Amino acid sequence: MARTLYVGNLPWATKAEDLADAFSAHGEVLSSRVITDRETGRSRGFGFVEVRDEDADTMIAAMNGTELNGRVITVNEAKAREDRASGEIS
């Protein structure tokens, strides 16, 4: 089974391959992607790394708060889209 990790505060020049390289030192990376703006194609400063379930906690502990290309990144387990706030006030 796989888990998806959220990676925030990425440098603008970070590519998916950079994420895969950084995380692969701590376990198997199944896929990685950097989210880009639809109109400009420029990085939005965050991305996702899909990893094996058994490697996820190790990767979060190892990578959260570390520096990647000059910026301190945030790493945690990604939340499913349907789990996010819907914008309704309760």
PDB file of C-alpha atoms in Angstrom:
ATOM      1  CA  MET A   1       0.000   0.000   0.000  1.00  0.00           C
ATOM      2  CA  ALA A   2       1.124   3.581  -0.595  1.00  0.00           C
ATOM      3  CA  ARG A   3       0.798   6.850   1.285  1.00  0.00           C
ATOM      4  CA  THR A   4       1.093  10.364  -0.051  1.00  0.00           C
ATOM      5  CA  LEU A   5       3.207  12.957   1.717  1.00  0.00           C
ATOM      6  CA  TYR A   6       2.659  16.701   1.415  1.00  0.00           C
ATOM      7  CA  VAL A   7       5.867  18.726   0.985  1.00  0.00           C
ATOM      8  CA  GLY A   8       5.525  22.467   1.547  1.00  0.00           C
ATOM      9  CA  ASN A   9       7.724  25.569   1.336  1.00  0.00           C
ATOM     10  CA  LEU A  10       9.571  24.283  -1.724  1.00  0.00           C
ATOM     11  CA  PRO A  11      11.992  26.544  -3.580  1.00  0.00           C
ATOM     12  CA  TRP A  12      10.428  27.723  -6.870  1.00  0.00           C
ATOM     13  CA  ALA A  13      13.028  25.878  -8.970  1.00  0.00           C
ATOM     14  CA  THR A  14      12.339  22.459  -7.383  1.00  0.00           C
ATOM     15  CA  LYS A  15      11.410  19.731  -9.870  1.00  0.00           C
ATOM     16  CA  ALA A  16       9.675  16.385  -9.229  1.00  0.00           C
ATOM     17  CA  GLU A  17      13.029  14.632  -9.728  1.00  0.00           C
ATOM     18  CA  ASP A  18      14.561  16.761  -6.945  1.00  0.00           C
ATOM     19  CA  LEU A  19      11.857  15.595  -4.536  1.00  0.00           C
ATOM     20  CA  ALA A  20      12.334  11.962  -5.516  1.00  0.00           C
ATOM     21  CA  ASP A  21      16.107  12.229  -5.060  1.00  0.00           C
ATOM     22  CA  ALA A  22      15.828  13.876  -1.636  1.00  0.00           C
ATOM     23  CA  PHE A  23      13.279  11.397  -0.278  1.00  0.00           C
ATOM     24  CA  SER A  24      14.777   8.224  -1.784  1.00  0.00           C
ATOM     25  CA  ALA A  25      17.597   8.343   0.763  1.00  0.00           C
ATOM     26  CA  HIS A  26      14.995   7.382   3.397  1.00  0.00           C
ATOM     27  CA  GLY A  27      12.907   4.772   1.548  1.00  0.00           C
ATOM     28  CA  GLU A  28      11.240   3.889  -1.726  1.00  0.00           C
ATOM     29  CA  VAL A  29       9.625   6.742  -3.679  1.00  0.00           C
ATOM     30  CA  LEU A  30       6.798   5.560  -5.945  1.00  0.00           C
ATOM     31  CA  SER A  31       6.114   8.962  -7.532  1.00  0.00           C
ATOM     32  CA  SER A  32       6.604  12.663  -6.953  1.00  0.00           C
ATOM     33  CA  ARG A  33       5.083  15.840  -8.336  1.00  0.00           C
ATOM     34  CA  VAL A  34       5.418  19.583  -7.862  1.00  0.00           C
ATOM     35  CA  ILE A  35       2.161  21.520  -8.172  1.00  0.00           C
ATOM     36  CA  THR A  36       2.224  24.316 -10.738  1.00  0.00           C
ATOM     37  CA  ASP A  37      -0.036  27.257 -11.503  1.00  0.00           C
ATOM     38  CA  ARG A  38      -2.352  26.401 -14.421  1.00  0.00           C
ATOM     39  CA  GLU A  39      -1.951  29.760 -16.112  1.00  0.00           C
ATOM     40  CA  THR A  40       1.759  30.497 -15.650  1.00  0.00           C
ATOM     41  CA  GLY A  41       3.205  26.998 -15.271  1.00  0.00           C
ATOM     42  CA  ARG A  42       5.245  28.285 -12.322  1.00  0.00           C
ATOM     43  CA  SER A  43       5.632  26.204  -9.166  1.00  0.00           C
ATOM     44  CA  ARG A  44       3.145  26.946  -6.394  1.00  0.00           C
ATOM     45  CA  GLY A  45       5.761  26.036  -3.772  1.00  0.00           C
ATOM     46  CA  PHE A  46       4.429  22.648  -2.714  1.00  0.00           C
ATOM     47  CA  GLY A  47       4.267  19.103  -3.960  1.00  0.00           C
ATOM     48  CA  PHE A  48       3.513  15.501  -3.122  1.00  0.00           C
ATOM     49  CA  VAL A  49       5.605  12.365  -2.794  1.00  0.00           C
ATOM     50  CA  GLU A  50       3.970   8.939  -2.939  1.00  0.00           C
ATOM     51  CA  VAL A  51       5.859   6.397  -0.841  1.00  0.00           C
ATOM     52  CA  ARG A  52       5.475   2.873   0.449  1.00  0.00           C
ATOM     53  CA  ASP A  53       3.311   2.723   3.562  1.00  0.00           C
ATOM     54  CA  GLU A  54       6.123   1.279   5.679  1.00  0.00           C
ATOM     55  CA  ASP A  55       8.508   4.112   4.694  1.00  0.00           C
ATOM     56  CA  ALA A  56       6.137   7.053   5.272  1.00  0.00           C
ATOM     57  CA  ASP A  57       6.690   7.686   8.998  1.00  0.00           C
ATOM     58  CA  THR A  58      10.470   7.372   8.615  1.00  0.00           C
ATOM     59  CA  MET A  59      10.459   9.862   5.742  1.00  0.00           C
ATOM     60  CA  ILE A  60       8.293  12.376   7.613  1.00  0.00           C
ATOM     61  CA  ALA A  61      10.566  12.202  10.662  1.00  0.00           C
ATOM     62  CA  ALA A  62      13.729  12.444   8.553  1.00  0.00           C
ATOM     63  CA  MET A  63      12.658  15.212   6.150  1.00  0.00           C
ATOM     64  CA  ASN A  64      10.291  17.522   8.071  1.00  0.00           C
ATOM     65  CA  GLY A  65      12.142  20.706   9.039  1.00  0.00           C
ATOM     66  CA  THR A  66      15.180  19.952   6.880  1.00  0.00           C
ATOM     67  CA  GLU A  67      16.654  22.216   4.228  1.00  0.00           C
ATOM     68  CA  LEU A  68      16.103  21.567   0.541  1.00  0.00           C
ATOM     69  CA  ASN A  69      17.932  23.898  -1.852  1.00  0.00           C
ATOM     70  CA  GLY A  70      18.094  26.687   0.719  1.00  0.00           C
ATOM     71  CA  ARG A  71      14.586  26.474   2.193  1.00  0.00           C
ATOM     72  CA  VAL A  72      13.312  24.632   5.256  1.00  0.00           C
ATOM     73  CA  ILE A  73      10.562  22.284   4.067  1.00  0.00           C
ATOM     74  CA  THR A  74       7.432  21.025   5.797  1.00  0.00           C
ATOM     75  CA  VAL A  75       6.573  17.350   5.386  1.00  0.00           C
ATOM     76  CA  ASN A  76       3.465  15.597   6.660  1.00  0.00           C
ATOM     77  CA  GLU A  77       0.897  13.092   5.499  1.00  0.00           C
ATOM     78  CA  ALA A  78      -1.318  14.556   2.793  1.00  0.00           C
ATOM     79  CA  LYS A  79      -5.004  14.895   3.567  1.00  0.00           C
ATOM     80  CA  ALA A  80      -7.538  13.614   1.073  1.00  0.00           C
ATOM     81  CA  ARG A  81      -9.372  16.342  -0.807  1.00  0.00           C
ATOM     82  CA  GLU A  82     -12.724  15.327   0.654  1.00  0.00           C
ATOM     83  CA  ASP A  83     -11.302  15.705   4.182  1.00  0.00           C
ATOM     84  CA  ARG A  84     -10.536  19.393   3.690  1.00  0.00           C
ATOM     85  CA  ALA A  85     -12.881  22.079   4.971  1.00  0.00           C
ATOM     86  CA  SER A  86     -15.710  22.590   2.534  1.00  0.00           C
ATOM     87  CA  GLY A  87     -15.960  26.274   3.231  1.00  0.00           C
ATOM     88  CA  GLU A  88     -19.189  25.908   5.147  1.00  0.00           C
ATOM     89  CA  ILE A  89     -19.533  27.600   8.501  1.00  0.00           C
ATOM     90  CA  SER A  90     -20.921  25.291  11.120  1.00  0.00           C
TER      91      SER A  90
END
